[in-house]
Coordinates of C-alpha atoms in Angstrom, one line a residue:
X73 CA 63.7 130.1 -229.1
X74 CA 63.5 129.2 -232.8
X75 CA 61.9 132.2 -234.6
X76 CA 62.9 133.8 -237.8
X77 CA 64.3 137.3 -237.4
X78 CA 63.0 139.8 -239.9
X79 CA 65.4 142.0 -242.0
X80 CA 63.6 145.2 -241.0
X81 CA 60.8 146.5 -238.9
X82 CA 58.8 149.7 -239.6
X83 CA 58.7 151.9 -236.5
X84 CA 56.0 154.6 -236.5
X85 CA 56.6 156.3 -233.1
X86 CA 59.1 156.5 -230.3
X87 CA 58.2 155.7 -226.7
X88 CA 58.7 159.4 -225.7
X89 CA 56.4 160.6 -228.5
X90 CA 53.6 158.2 -227.4
X91 CA 53.9 159.2 -223.7
X92 CA 53.7 162.9 -224.6
X93 CA 51.0 162.7 -227.3
X94 CA 48.6 160.5 -225.2
X95 CA 49.2 161.8 -221.7
X96 CA 45.7 163.3 -221.7
X97 CA 44.0 160.0 -222.5
X98 CA 41.5 159.1 -219.8
X99 CA 42.2 156.1 -217.6
X100 CA 40.8 152.9 -219.1
X101 CA 40.3 154.5 -222.5
X102 CA 41.6 153.4 -225.9
X103 CA 42.9 156.0 -228.4
X104 CA 41.8 154.3 -231.6
X105 CA 45.3 154.9 -232.9
X106 CA 47.5 151.9 -233.9
X107 CA 51.3 152.3 -233.7
X108 CA 54.4 150.3 -234.1
X109 CA 57.2 150.6 -231.6
X110 CA 60.5 148.7 -231.1
X111 CA 63.1 148.3 -228.4
X112 CA 64.2 146.0 -225.6
X113 CA 62.0 144.2 -223.2
X114 CA 63.3 145.4 -219.8
X115 CA 60.6 144.1 -217.4
X116 CA 57.8 141.6 -217.5
X117 CA 55.0 140.9 -215.1
X118 CA 52.9 137.8 -215.7
X119 CA 49.4 137.9 -214.3
X120 CA 47.9 134.8 -215.8
X121 CA 45.9 135.8 -218.9
X122 CA 47.5 139.2 -219.0
X123 CA 51.2 140.1 -219.2
X124 CA 52.6 143.6 -218.7
X125 CA 56.0 144.5 -220.1
X126 CA 58.2 147.5 -220.2
X127 CA 59.7 148.3 -223.7
X128 CA 62.7 150.6 -223.8
X129 CA 63.9 152.4 -226.9
X130 CA 66.5 155.1 -227.3
X131 CA 64.1 157.8 -226.0
X132 CA 62.1 156.4 -223.1
X133 CA 60.3 153.4 -221.6
X134 CA 56.6 152.5 -222.4
X135 CA 54.4 149.8 -221.0
X136 CA 53.2 146.9 -223.2
X137 CA 49.8 145.3 -222.5
X138 CA 49.5 141.7 -223.8
X139 CA 46.5 139.5 -223.3
X140 CA 45.6 135.9 -224.1
X141 CA 42.7 137.3 -226.0
X142 CA 44.5 139.8 -228.3
X143 CA 48.1 138.8 -228.5
X144 CA 49.2 136.1 -231.0
X145 CA 51.5 133.4 -229.6
X146 CA 50.7 134.7 -226.1
X147 CA 52.4 131.8 -224.3
X148 CA 55.7 132.5 -226.2
X149 CA 55.4 136.2 -225.5
X150 CA 54.9 135.3 -221.8
X151 CA 58.3 133.6 -221.8
X152 CA 60.4 136.1 -223.6
X153 CA 63.8 136.9 -222.1
X154 CA 64.5 140.2 -220.4
X155 CA 66.7 142.1 -222.9
X156 CA 65.0 140.6 -226.0
X157 CA 64.5 143.1 -228.8
X158 CA 60.8 143.3 -229.9
X159 CA 58.8 145.0 -232.6
X160 CA 55.2 145.6 -231.3
X161 CA 52.1 146.8 -233.2
X162 CA 48.9 147.7 -231.5
X163 CA 46.5 150.3 -230.2
X164 CA 47.6 153.0 -227.7
X165 CA 45.6 152.7 -224.5
X166 CA 45.7 154.0 -221.0
X167 CA 45.3 151.3 -218.3
X168 CA 43.0 151.8 -215.3
X169 CA 46.0 152.6 -213.3
X170 CA 46.8 155.5 -215.6
X171 CA 49.7 154.0 -217.6
X172 CA 50.0 154.9 -221.3
X173 CA 50.5 151.6 -222.9
X174 CA 50.7 149.8 -226.3
X175 CA 48.4 146.9 -226.6
X176 CA 50.2 143.9 -228.1
X177 CA 48.0 143.1 -231.1
X178 CA 51.0 141.7 -233.0
X179 CA 54.7 141.3 -232.2
X180 CA 57.9 140.0 -233.7
X181 CA 61.2 139.1 -232.1
X182 CA 64.0 141.3 -233.5
X183 CA 66.9 139.9 -231.6
X184 CA 67.3 137.4 -228.8
X185 CA 69.3 138.3 -225.7
X186 CA 71.3 135.1 -225.0
X187 CA 73.0 136.7 -222.0
X188 CA 71.0 137.9 -218.9
X189 CA 70.9 141.6 -218.1
X190 CA 71.8 142.8 -214.6
X191 CA 69.1 144.2 -212.4
X192 CA 68.0 147.2 -214.4
X193 CA 66.8 149.1 -211.3
X194 CA 70.3 149.2 -209.8
X195 CA 72.6 149.4 -212.8
X196 CA 76.0 147.8 -212.8
X197 CA 78.0 148.3 -209.6
X198 CA 81.2 146.8 -211.0
X199 CA 82.9 149.7 -212.8
X200 CA 85.2 147.4 -214.8
X201 CA 82.1 145.7 -216.3
X202 CA 80.5 149.1 -216.9
X203 CA 83.4 150.3 -219.0
X204 CA 84.2 147.0 -220.7
X205 CA 80.6 146.2 -221.5
X206 CA 79.3 149.6 -222.3
X207 CA 76.6 148.1 -224.5
X208 CA 75.0 146.7 -221.3
X209 CA 75.7 149.7 -219.1
X210 CA 73.8 152.0 -221.4
X211 CA 70.7 149.9 -221.0
X212 CA 70.7 149.4 -217.3
X213 CA 72.3 152.7 -216.0
X214 CA 70.1 155.6 -216.9
X215 CA 72.7 158.1 -215.7
X216 CA 75.2 156.7 -218.2
X217 CA 72.7 157.1 -221.0
X218 CA 72.0 160.6 -220.0
X219 CA 75.7 161.5 -219.8
X220 CA 76.4 160.4 -223.4
X221 CA 73.3 162.2 -224.7
X222 CA 74.6 165.3 -223.0
X223 CA 78.0 164.7 -224.5
X224 CA 76.6 164.6 -228.0
X225 CA 74.6 167.8 -227.3
X226 CA 77.6 169.7 -225.9
X227 CA 79.7 168.8 -229.0
X228 CA 76.9 169.9 -231.3
X229 CA 76.5 173.2 -229.4
X230 CA 80.2 173.9 -229.6
X231 CA 80.2 173.4 -233.4
X232 CA 77.2 175.7 -233.8
X233 CA 78.7 178.3 -231.5
X234 CA 81.9 178.4 -233.4
X235 CA 80.3 178.3 -236.9
X236 CA 78.1 181.3 -235.8
X237 CA 81.3 183.2 -235.2
X238 CA 82.6 182.3 -238.7
X239 CA 85.0 179.5 -237.7
X240 CA 85.3 176.8 -240.3
X241 CA 85.6 173.1 -239.3
X242 CA 88.4 171.2 -241.0
X243 CA 90.0 167.8 -240.8
X244 CA 93.8 167.3 -240.6
X245 CA 95.9 164.1 -240.7
X246 CA 95.9 161.6 -237.9
X247 CA 99.1 160.0 -239.1
X248 CA 102.1 162.4 -238.7
X249 CA 105.5 161.9 -240.2
X250 CA 107.0 163.4 -237.1
X251 CA 105.3 164.1 -233.7
X252 CA 104.5 167.7 -232.9
X253 CA 102.2 170.3 -231.6
X254 CA 102.4 169.2 -227.9
X255 CA 104.8 167.8 -225.3
X256 CA 103.8 164.2 -225.1
X257 CA 105.0 160.7 -226.1
X258 CA 103.4 159.5 -229.3
X259 CA 102.2 156.1 -230.5
X260 CA 104.2 154.8 -233.4
X261 CA 103.2 152.7 -236.3
X262 CA 104.5 151.7 -239.7
X263 CA 103.1 152.2 -243.2
X264 CA 104.0 149.1 -245.3
X265 CA 103.5 150.5 -248.8
X266 CA 105.7 153.6 -248.2
X267 CA 108.0 151.7 -245.8
X268 CA 108.0 154.7 -243.3
X269 CA 107.3 155.1 -239.6
X270 CA 104.3 157.3 -238.8
X271 CA 103.0 158.7 -235.5
X272 CA 99.4 159.0 -234.3
X273 CA 98.9 162.7 -233.7
X274 CA 99.3 164.1 -230.3
X275 CA 97.8 167.4 -231.4
X276 CA 96.5 168.9 -234.7
X277 CA 98.2 172.2 -234.0
X278 CA 100.8 172.5 -236.6
X279 CA 98.5 171.5 -239.5
X280 CA 95.8 173.9 -238.4
X281 CA 98.3 176.8 -238.3
X282 CA 99.4 175.7 -241.8
X283 CA 95.8 176.4 -242.8
X284 CA 96.0 179.9 -241.4
X285 CA 99.1 180.4 -243.5
X286 CA 96.9 179.2 -246.4
X287 CA 94.4 181.9 -245.8
X288 CA 91.7 180.3 -243.6
X289 CA 91.5 182.9 -240.9
X290 CA 89.3 181.0 -238.4
X291 CA 89.6 177.2 -238.3
X292 CA 88.8 174.5 -235.7
X293 CA 88.9 170.7 -235.5
X294 CA 87.1 168.4 -233.1
X295 CA 90.1 166.1 -233.1
X296 CA 90.7 162.6 -231.8
X297 CA 94.3 162.7 -230.4
X298 CA 96.5 160.0 -229.0
X299 CA 99.2 160.2 -226.3
X300 CA 101.2 157.3 -225.0
X301 CA 100.8 158.1 -221.3
X302 CA 99.3 156.7 -218.2
X303 CA 95.6 156.2 -217.3
X304 CA 93.9 158.1 -214.5
X305 CA 90.6 159.7 -213.6
X306 CA 91.7 162.6 -215.8
X307 CA 93.7 160.9 -218.5
X308 CA 92.9 158.4 -221.3
X309 CA 95.5 157.7 -224.0
X310 CA 92.9 158.4 -226.7
X311 CA 90.8 161.5 -226.2
X312 CA 89.0 164.4 -227.9
X313 CA 90.4 167.9 -228.2
X314 CA 88.9 171.0 -229.7
X315 CA 91.7 173.0 -231.3
X316 CA 91.0 176.3 -233.0
X317 CA 93.1 179.1 -234.5
X318 CA 92.1 182.7 -235.2
X319 CA 94.1 185.1 -237.3
X320 CA 94.7 188.6 -236.0
X321 CA 94.0 187.5 -232.4
X322 CA 96.2 187.1 -229.3
X323 CA 95.9 185.2 -226.1
X324 CA 93.7 187.9 -224.5
X325 CA 91.2 187.4 -227.3
X326 CA 91.3 183.6 -226.8
X327 CA 90.7 184.0 -223.0
X328 CA 87.5 185.9 -223.8
X329 CA 86.5 183.2 -226.3
X330 CA 87.0 180.5 -223.7
X331 CA 85.1 182.1 -220.9
X332 CA 82.2 183.1 -223.2
X333 CA 82.0 179.6 -224.7
X334 CA 82.1 177.7 -221.4
X335 CA 79.7 180.0 -219.6
X336 CA 77.1 179.8 -222.5
X337 CA 77.4 176.0 -222.5
X338 CA 76.8 175.9 -218.8
X339 CA 73.7 178.0 -219.2
X340 CA 72.4 175.8 -222.0
X341 CA 73.2 172.5 -220.5
X342 CA 72.8 173.2 -216.7
X343 CA 70.4 176.1 -216.8
X344 CA 72.8 178.4 -214.9
X345 CA 76.4 179.6 -215.0
X346 CA 76.6 178.6 -211.3
X347 CA 76.8 174.8 -211.1
X348 CA 77.8 172.1 -208.7
X349 CA 80.8 170.0 -209.3
X350 CA 81.9 167.2 -206.9
X351 CA 79.8 168.8 -204.1
X352 CA 81.3 172.3 -204.6
X353 CA 79.9 175.4 -206.2
X354 CA 81.5 176.5 -209.4
X355 CA 80.7 179.9 -210.8
X356 CA 81.4 179.9 -214.6
X357 CA 80.0 183.4 -215.2
X358 CA 82.2 185.9 -216.9
X359 CA 84.7 187.4 -216.5
X360 CA 87.0 184.7 -215.1
X361 CA 89.9 185.6 -212.8
X362 CA 93.3 186.1 -214.4
X363 CA 96.7 185.7 -212.6
X364 CA 100.3 185.0 -213.7
X365 CA 101.8 181.6 -212.9
X366 CA 104.7 183.2 -211.0
X367 CA 102.4 185.4 -208.8
X368 CA 100.3 182.3 -207.9
X369 CA 103.4 180.2 -207.2
X370 CA 105.1 182.8 -205.1
X371 CA 101.9 183.5 -203.1
X372 CA 101.5 179.8 -202.4
X373 CA 105.1 179.0 -201.3
X374 CA 105.7 182.4 -199.7
X375 CA 108.8 183.2 -201.6
X376 CA 109.9 185.4 -204.5
X377 CA 111.4 183.5 -207.3
X378 CA 111.6 184.2 -211.0
X379 CA 113.5 183.1 -214.1
X380 CA 116.6 185.0 -212.9
X381 CA 116.7 183.0 -209.6
X382 CA 120.0 181.0 -209.6
X383 CA 119.3 177.4 -210.7
X384 CA 120.8 175.9 -207.6
X385 CA 118.4 177.9 -205.5
X386 CA 115.5 176.5 -207.6
X387 CA 116.7 173.0 -207.2
X388 CA 117.1 173.4 -203.5
X389 CA 113.5 174.7 -203.3
X390 CA 112.3 171.6 -205.2
X391 CA 114.1 169.3 -202.8
X392 CA 112.7 171.1 -199.8
X393 CA 109.2 170.9 -201.2
X394 CA 109.6 167.2 -202.4
X395 CA 109.2 168.2 -206.0
X396 CA 111.1 165.7 -208.2
X397 CA 113.3 167.1 -211.0
X398 CA 115.9 166.0 -213.5
X399 CA 119.4 167.4 -213.9
X400 CA 118.8 168.8 -217.4
X401 CA 115.8 170.9 -216.2
X402 CA 116.4 174.6 -216.7
X403 CA 114.9 177.4 -214.6
X404 CA 111.7 177.5 -216.5
X405 CA 111.1 173.8 -216.2
X406 CA 111.9 173.8 -212.5
X407 CA 109.5 176.7 -211.9
X408 CA 106.8 174.8 -213.9
X409 CA 107.3 171.7 -211.8
X410 CA 107.1 173.7 -208.6
X411 CA 103.8 175.3 -209.8
X412 CA 102.2 172.1 -210.9
X413 CA 103.1 170.2 -207.7
X414 CA 102.4 172.9 -205.1
X415 CA 100.0 175.4 -206.6
X416 CA 97.8 174.1 -209.4
X417 CA 96.1 171.3 -207.3
X418 CA 94.9 174.0 -204.9
X419 CA 93.2 176.1 -207.5
X420 CA 89.4 175.7 -208.0
X421 CA 88.7 178.4 -210.5
X422 CA 87.7 179.2 -213.0
X423 CA 91.0 181.0 -213.4
X424 CA 93.3 181.8 -216.3
X425 CA 96.9 181.1 -215.3
X426 CA 99.0 183.2 -217.6
X427 CA 102.5 184.0 -218.7
X428 CA 104.6 180.8 -218.7
X429 CA 108.4 180.3 -219.0
X430 CA 109.6 180.2 -222.6
X431 CA 111.5 177.0 -221.9
X432 CA 108.3 175.0 -221.5
X433 CA 106.3 176.7 -224.2
X434 CA 108.1 176.1 -227.6
X435 CA 105.1 177.2 -229.7
X436 CA 104.1 180.3 -227.7
X437 CA 105.1 183.8 -228.7
X438 CA 107.4 185.8 -226.5
X439 CA 105.6 188.0 -224.0
X440 CA 105.5 191.6 -225.3
X441 CA 106.7 193.0 -222.0
X442 CA 109.0 190.2 -220.7
X443 CA 110.9 188.1 -223.3
X444 CA 111.7 185.4 -220.7
X445 CA 108.0 184.6 -220.6
X446 CA 105.5 183.8 -223.3
X447 CA 101.9 184.8 -223.9
X448 CA 100.4 181.5 -222.8
X449 CA 97.5 180.6 -220.5
X450 CA 95.9 177.5 -219.0
X451 CA 92.4 177.6 -217.7
X452 CA 92.0 175.8 -214.4
X453 CA 88.3 174.9 -213.8
X454 CA 87.2 172.7 -210.9
X455 CA 90.8 172.2 -209.9
X456 CA 92.0 170.8 -213.2
X457 CA 93.5 172.0 -216.4
X458 CA 90.7 172.6 -219.0
X459 CA 92.7 174.1 -221.8
X460 CA 96.0 175.4 -223.1
X461 CA 96.3 178.4 -225.3
X462 CA 98.7 181.1 -226.5
X463 CA 99.6 183.8 -228.9
X464 CA 101.4 181.8 -231.6
X465 CA 105.0 182.1 -232.7
X466 CA 104.9 183.7 -236.1
X467 CA 108.7 184.3 -236.8
X468 CA 110.2 181.2 -238.5
X469 CA 113.7 182.0 -237.1
X470 CA 112.4 182.2 -233.6
X471 CA 110.5 179.0 -234.1
X472 CA 113.6 177.2 -235.4
X473 CA 115.5 178.2 -232.4
X474 CA 112.7 176.9 -230.1
X475 CA 112.7 173.6 -232.0
X476 CA 116.5 173.4 -231.6
X477 CA 116.2 173.9 -227.8
X478 CA 113.6 171.1 -227.7
X479 CA 116.0 168.8 -229.5
X480 CA 118.6 169.4 -226.9
X481 CA 116.1 168.5 -224.2
X482 CA 115.3 165.3 -226.2
X483 CA 118.9 164.4 -226.4
X484 CA 119.2 165.0 -222.6
X485 CA 116.4 162.4 -222.1
X486 CA 113.1 164.3 -222.4
X487 CA 111.0 161.8 -224.4
X488 CA 108.2 164.4 -224.7
X489 CA 110.3 167.1 -226.2
X490 CA 109.5 168.2 -229.8
X491 CA 111.6 167.7 -232.9
X492 CA 112.3 170.1 -235.8
X493 CA 109.5 170.2 -238.3
X494 CA 111.1 171.5 -241.5
X495 CA 107.8 171.7 -243.5
X496 CA 106.1 173.7 -240.7
X497 CA 109.1 176.1 -240.7
X498 CA 108.7 176.4 -244.5
X499 CA 105.1 177.3 -244.0
X500 CA 106.0 180.0 -241.5
X501 CA 108.4 181.4 -244.1
X502 CA 105.4 182.1 -246.3
X503 CA 104.0 184.3 -243.5
X504 CA 101.7 183.6 -240.5
X505 CA 99.8 186.7 -239.3
X506 CA 99.4 187.3 -235.6
X507 CA 97.3 184.3 -234.4
X508 CA 95.7 183.1 -231.2
X509 CA 95.4 179.4 -230.7
X510 CA 93.5 177.1 -228.3
X511 CA 93.2 173.5 -227.3
X512 CA 90.4 172.4 -225.0
X513 CA 90.0 168.9 -223.6
X514 CA 86.5 168.1 -224.6
X515 CA 86.2 165.1 -222.2
X516 CA 87.2 167.2 -219.2
X517 CA 84.8 169.9 -220.3
X518 CA 82.0 167.3 -220.4
X519 CA 83.0 166.0 -217.0
X520 CA 82.6 169.5 -215.5
X521 CA 79.2 170.1 -217.2
X522 CA 77.8 166.6 -216.2
X523 CA 79.3 166.6 -212.6
X524 CA 81.4 163.5 -213.5
X525 CA 84.6 162.7 -211.6
X526 CA 86.2 160.0 -213.8
X527 CA 87.1 160.6 -217.5
X528 CA 86.1 157.0 -218.3
X529 CA 82.5 157.8 -217.4
X530 CA 82.4 160.3 -220.3
X531 CA 84.2 158.2 -222.9
X532 CA 82.1 155.5 -224.4
X533 CA 84.9 153.0 -224.8
X534 CA 87.8 154.0 -222.6
X535 CA 91.2 152.3 -222.8
X536 CA 91.4 149.4 -220.3
X537 CA 93.8 146.7 -219.2
X538 CA 93.4 143.4 -221.1
X539 CA 90.6 141.3 -219.6
X540 CA 91.8 138.6 -217.3
X541 CA 90.6 135.0 -217.8

């Protein structure tokens, strides 16, 4: 088709506006109102001297009514490709069958679809094509479009919710001189002008706490983070995390913040705090259950272990329960592995799992009643970890010793262990008040609120294997 494509097209109304504003129009009547709409031609029915089309924009679908009598270049219009972008101007009418329509009094081709669209009524059944060609999936799979509309709304609601509670949104570096803020393998790159290696951030935590030192008492970031790890239904190497820090707060305050935020989001998005996820009921109303990790583990495996249990006994228990471990794991790490392999998968929640071993929590403040543990929690919702949070270490000497222990683990082969961050320690020496911190996996939260089982279905362009020829 050889038609000149215009540089712009003036749209006066969306499809959803027209359907709403003219729903009361009588069957067979004309409104006397001329409008201009634009979108893709998703369906065409040729009935000789009349052609019905379905135009879809970002809001809705609306019928087009073209006739040999009223429509310029009617024969060309009758042979448009499904998927072509059109700009249409004409009067709003309602057909004798009661369909609000735009009569095609003039039209212009805005872009030609040179590839055929799949059957729009059935969407794309091949999931690899759905993720790889999201630009097609969004047109032919309404559920996909709705999921990403909801994603945008959830993120907007979170921002408003936090700002209404005096949190300030900030931006911190994506390139870090050393990896820190979480236990994960980073992606590494190189800055040519400075001739230095840099790491894509695995978490914004240490920079956000620097801002609390700087006097911003409530800060948050909707951060894109990067972790060089495997891909699964719950993991993507590039994902979105909400991190926030509140001065003068502890992990109990952050638990209340989490349950209040999630329950209010459920009410706003789903209409109720009791929702369905993967065929099961999930009650997100407050308050959520709270239980220590050791109590849950001991209840599950019917034993009584703690951080004073001899390490050989913990190793033997791991072997008996087919829980893999490495020789350099200490008691805390062994207990965490036992919990994650035997207990966590059985939790449905929502539940706050509290009080983790210090060995696996290098940024968490020592528990006020048991120095072997730390004031840390993870929220388990719908059987998966939703967030990680704790009362923050505020003593620079304590934090230095934690970093040193992490370096020993790194030397022993733990590639996810942290390294000493001297600038962060310097910041702590200027004084960090009691602070509660939180990291929520936004993609997982969206999965829960949209009843989605695979993380790739809530990320517009997930990481995929290279396409095979």
